[in-house]
Amino acid sequence: MTPSPVSSTPILRRTLIWSAVAAAVLAVIAAVIGLATAGTNGLWSGLTGVLLAFLFLGITGGSILFANRWFGDPLYVQLFFAIVLGGWLLKIGVFVVLMIVLRGQPWIEPLVFFLSLVAGIAMSLIVDVIVLTRMRLPNVSDISLPTSNPEDDAEQSTGDAFGTPKQPG
């Protein structure tokens, strides 16, 4: 597999990996706290909240990684924004449907579900901040710099840097 030339790809991959690890740890914590406070229903509510937080926040990173596959294509910008916007619309639609479906479920403990969802979102934001502060990304990326100084080329052909012609001899 050829590495992507897009500079955001390694950052997004690392964010998704660390978010998955942190979500697994948070799921265990939410399950234990949910079980201790609300029994089996609390356990399932805690797991569901963390899973949904990871799923919805992973859709954005995944859609950007997927869209980066078309980097260099003449329609890259249009494809990129169409894919990312499509991911956001999918996320909103699935969120609304899931909230309507889960609202009436007898096994959902609303407080445990809500707190685990909020904890999952906070965990993802913390992981994003940590990864972005530790990764090194140049201020100007995805460009190629010139290999020679144009002033040196001009100086050799016309004289010094101030345009004074070379003296013979």
mmCIF file of C-alpha atoms in Angstrom:
data_model
loop_
_atom_site.group_PDB
_atom_site.id
_atom_site.type_symbol
_atom_site.label_atom_id
_atom_site.label_comp_id
_atom_site.label_asym_id
_atom_site.label_seq_id
_atom_site.Cartn_x
_atom_site.Cartn_y
_atom_site.Cartn_z
ATOM 1 C CA MET A 1 0.000 0.000 0.000
ATOM 2 C CA THR A 2 1.413 3.372 -1.005
ATOM 3 C CA PRO A 3 1.464 5.987 1.759
ATOM 4 C CA SER A 4 -0.892 8.893 1.202
ATOM 5 C CA PRO A 5 0.767 12.178 0.231
ATOM 6 C CA VAL A 6 -1.825 14.093 2.271
ATOM 7 C CA SER A 7 -0.217 15.340 5.482
ATOM 8 C CA SER A 8 -3.370 14.901 7.594
ATOM 9 C CA THR A 9 -3.601 11.144 6.959
ATOM 10 C CA PRO A 10 -1.120 10.008 9.653
ATOM 11 C CA ILE A 11 -2.746 12.324 12.200
ATOM 12 C CA LEU A 12 -6.238 10.996 11.459
ATOM 13 C CA ARG A 13 -5.075 7.380 11.571
ATOM 14 C CA ARG A 14 -3.347 7.876 14.901
ATOM 15 C CA THR A 15 -6.411 9.700 16.266
ATOM 16 C CA LEU A 16 -8.713 6.836 15.273
ATOM 17 C CA ILE A 17 -6.394 4.211 16.767
ATOM 18 C CA TRP A 18 -5.964 6.038 20.072
ATOM 19 C CA SER A 19 -9.689 6.834 20.200
ATOM 20 C CA ALA A 20 -10.486 3.128 19.796
ATOM 21 C CA VAL A 21 -8.117 2.201 22.623
ATOM 22 C CA ALA A 22 -9.486 4.945 24.881
ATOM 23 C CA ALA A 23 -13.080 3.974 24.009
ATOM 24 C CA ALA A 24 -12.383 0.363 24.993
ATOM 25 C CA VAL A 25 -11.012 1.497 28.371
ATOM 26 C CA LEU A 26 -13.923 3.908 28.851
ATOM 27 C CA ALA A 27 -16.415 1.185 27.902
ATOM 28 C CA VAL A 28 -15.089 -1.043 30.689
ATOM 29 C CA ILE A 29 -15.290 1.852 33.174
ATOM 30 C CA ALA A 30 -18.815 2.825 32.039
ATOM 31 C CA ALA A 31 -19.951 -0.808 32.199
ATOM 32 C CA VAL A 32 -18.626 -1.269 35.740
ATOM 33 C CA ILE A 33 -20.087 2.010 36.998
ATOM 34 C CA GLY A 34 -23.389 1.344 35.197
ATOM 35 C CA LEU A 35 -23.576 -2.158 36.670
ATOM 36 C CA ALA A 36 -22.809 -0.858 40.156
ATOM 37 C CA THR A 37 -25.368 1.951 40.030
ATOM 38 C CA ALA A 38 -28.224 0.578 37.945
ATOM 39 C CA GLY A 39 -27.666 -3.153 37.525
ATOM 40 C CA THR A 40 -27.669 -4.910 34.167
ATOM 41 C CA ASN A 41 -29.610 -2.088 32.501
ATOM 42 C CA GLY A 42 -26.906 0.346 33.606
ATOM 43 C CA LEU A 43 -24.208 -1.913 32.187
ATOM 44 C CA TRP A 44 -25.862 -1.984 28.750
ATOM 45 C CA SER A 45 -26.644 1.734 28.874
ATOM 46 C CA GLY A 46 -23.013 2.584 29.650
ATOM 47 C CA LEU A 47 -21.681 0.350 26.877
ATOM 48 C CA THR A 48 -24.191 1.724 24.376
ATOM 49 C CA GLY A 49 -23.354 5.350 25.200
ATOM 50 C CA VAL A 50 -19.593 4.855 24.760
ATOM 51 C CA LEU A 51 -20.088 2.821 21.579
ATOM 52 C CA LEU A 52 -22.295 5.494 20.019
ATOM 53 C CA ALA A 53 -19.848 8.257 20.959
ATOM 54 C CA PHE A 54 -16.980 6.379 19.321
ATOM 55 C CA LEU A 55 -19.064 5.480 16.266
ATOM 56 C CA PHE A 56 -20.261 9.006 15.574
ATOM 57 C CA LEU A 57 -16.902 10.641 16.189
ATOM 58 C CA GLY A 58 -15.130 7.987 14.113
ATOM 59 C CA ILE A 59 -17.367 8.635 11.104
ATOM 60 C CA THR A 60 -15.820 12.064 10.570
ATOM 61 C CA GLY A 61 -12.205 10.854 10.737
ATOM 62 C CA GLY A 62 -13.026 7.821 8.620
ATOM 63 C CA SER A 63 -14.767 9.892 5.958
ATOM 64 C CA ILE A 64 -11.792 12.270 5.721
ATOM 65 C CA LEU A 65 -9.371 9.333 5.417
ATOM 66 C CA PHE A 66 -11.597 7.813 2.745
ATOM 67 C CA ALA A 67 -11.821 11.125 0.858
ATOM 68 C CA ASN A 68 -8.026 11.550 0.952
ATOM 69 C CA ARG A 69 -7.733 8.553 -1.379
ATOM 70 C CA TRP A 70 -8.621 10.868 -4.270
ATOM 71 C CA PHE A 71 -5.831 13.348 -3.530
ATOM 72 C CA GLY A 72 -4.325 14.544 -6.806
ATOM 73 C CA ASP A 73 -7.503 13.929 -8.779
ATOM 74 C CA PRO A 74 -8.808 17.020 -10.620
ATOM 75 C CA LEU A 75 -12.092 16.669 -8.707
ATOM 76 C CA TYR A 76 -10.411 16.091 -5.325
ATOM 77 C CA VAL A 77 -11.856 19.166 -3.590
ATOM 78 C CA GLN A 78 -15.394 18.435 -4.746
ATOM 79 C CA LEU A 79 -15.112 14.739 -3.848
ATOM 80 C CA PHE A 80 -13.557 15.538 -0.481
ATOM 81 C CA PHE A 81 -16.332 17.892 0.591
ATOM 82 C CA ALA A 82 -19.063 15.654 -0.833
ATOM 83 C CA ILE A 83 -17.768 12.640 1.106
ATOM 84 C CA VAL A 84 -17.244 14.553 4.364
ATOM 85 C CA LEU A 85 -20.616 16.293 4.114
ATOM 86 C CA GLY A 86 -22.235 12.947 3.305
ATOM 87 C CA GLY A 87 -20.629 11.483 6.432
ATOM 88 C CA TRP A 88 -22.000 14.326 8.557
ATOM 89 C CA LEU A 89 -25.480 13.943 7.088
ATOM 90 C CA LEU A 90 -25.326 10.185 7.684
ATOM 91 C CA LYS A 91 -24.223 10.815 11.259
ATOM 92 C CA ILE A 92 -27.091 13.238 11.924
ATOM 93 C CA GLY A 93 -29.672 10.920 10.387
ATOM 94 C CA VAL A 94 -28.469 7.838 12.244
ATOM 95 C CA PHE A 95 -28.247 9.809 15.504
ATOM 96 C CA VAL A 96 -31.855 11.013 15.250
ATOM 97 C CA VAL A 97 -33.148 7.540 14.367
ATOM 98 C CA LEU A 98 -31.161 5.869 17.166
ATOM 99 C CA MET A 99 -32.297 8.402 19.756
ATOM 100 C CA ILE A 100 -35.943 7.830 18.764
ATOM 101 C CA VAL A 101 -35.510 4.046 18.878
ATOM 102 C CA LEU A 102 -33.505 4.006 22.120
ATOM 103 C CA ARG A 103 -35.803 6.478 23.876
ATOM 104 C CA GLY A 104 -38.485 3.894 24.526
ATOM 105 C CA GLN A 105 -36.269 0.921 25.385
ATOM 106 C CA PRO A 106 -36.817 -0.474 28.874
ATOM 107 C CA TRP A 107 -33.144 -1.477 29.264
ATOM 108 C CA ILE A 108 -31.856 2.096 28.868
ATOM 109 C CA GLU A 109 -31.028 3.976 32.059
ATOM 110 C CA PRO A 110 -31.164 7.586 30.796
ATOM 111 C CA LEU A 111 -28.654 9.066 33.247
ATOM 112 C CA VAL A 112 -26.050 6.308 32.727
ATOM 113 C CA PHE A 113 -26.537 6.462 28.960
ATOM 114 C CA PHE A 114 -26.225 10.265 28.869
ATOM 115 C CA LEU A 115 -23.158 10.408 31.108
ATOM 116 C CA SER A 116 -21.376 7.650 29.182
ATOM 117 C CA LEU A 117 -22.169 9.414 25.889
ATOM 118 C CA VAL A 118 -20.786 12.704 27.230
ATOM 119 C CA ALA A 119 -17.721 10.919 28.661
ATOM 120 C CA GLY A 120 -17.129 9.285 25.254
ATOM 121 C CA ILE A 121 -17.305 12.636 23.484
ATOM 122 C CA ALA A 122 -14.976 14.258 26.034
ATOM 123 C CA MET A 123 -12.559 11.315 25.708
ATOM 124 C CA SER A 124 -12.482 11.719 21.945
ATOM 125 C CA LEU A 125 -11.812 15.451 22.190
ATOM 126 C CA ILE A 126 -8.990 14.850 24.682
ATOM 127 C CA VAL A 127 -7.429 12.248 22.380
ATOM 128 C CA ASP A 128 -7.702 14.680 19.447
ATOM 129 C CA VAL A 129 -5.916 17.414 21.398
ATOM 130 C CA ILE A 130 -3.145 15.076 22.599
ATOM 131 C CA VAL A 131 -2.513 13.631 19.137
ATOM 132 C CA LEU A 132 -2.558 17.026 17.425
ATOM 133 C CA THR A 133 -0.169 18.580 19.936
ATOM 134 C CA ARG A 134 2.310 15.705 19.665
ATOM 135 C CA MET A 135 2.276 15.272 15.883
ATOM 136 C CA ARG A 136 4.487 17.492 13.821
ATOM 137 C CA LEU A 137 2.815 19.013 10.816
ATOM 138 C CA PRO A 138 4.501 21.799 8.864
ATOM 139 C CA ASN A 139 2.678 25.112 8.590
ATOM 140 C CA VAL A 140 2.789 24.824 4.823
ATOM 141 C CA SER A 141 2.395 21.264 3.663
ATOM 142 C CA ASP A 142 1.875 19.225 0.537
ATOM 143 C CA ILE A 143 4.142 21.473 -1.587
ATOM 144 C CA SER A 144 7.547 21.068 -3.183
ATOM 145 C CA LEU A 145 10.227 23.678 -2.604
ATOM 146 C CA PRO A 146 12.661 24.934 -5.253
ATOM 147 C CA THR A 147 16.036 23.192 -5.378
ATOM 148 C CA SER A 148 18.091 26.324 -6.142
ATOM 149 C CA ASN A 149 17.983 29.965 -5.119
ATOM 150 C CA PRO A 150 16.749 32.169 -7.993
ATOM 151 C CA GLU A 151 18.922 35.066 -6.722
ATOM 152 C CA ASP A 152 22.050 32.910 -7.016
ATOM 153 C CA ASP A 153 21.145 32.036 -10.601
ATOM 154 C CA ALA A 154 20.592 35.714 -11.441
ATOM 155 C CA GLU A 155 23.858 36.739 -9.737
ATOM 156 C CA GLN A 156 25.902 34.264 -11.766
ATOM 157 C CA SER A 157 24.500 35.463 -15.081
ATOM 158 C CA THR A 158 24.319 39.242 -14.528
ATOM 159 C CA GLY A 159 26.771 40.151 -11.786
ATOM 160 C CA ASP A 160 26.268 40.626 -8.049
ATOM 161 C CA ALA A 161 22.993 40.673 -6.133
ATOM 162 C CA PHE A 162 22.543 44.430 -6.770
ATOM 163 C CA GLY A 163 22.684 44.057 -10.542
ATOM 164 C CA THR A 164 26.239 45.471 -10.882
ATOM 165 C CA PRO A 165 27.784 43.833 -13.950
ATOM 166 C CA LYS A 166 30.826 41.622 -13.531
ATOM 167 C CA GLN A 167 34.159 43.263 -14.196
ATOM 168 C CA PRO A 168 36.194 41.560 -16.872
ATOM 169 C CA GLY A 169 39.506 40.105 -16.027
#
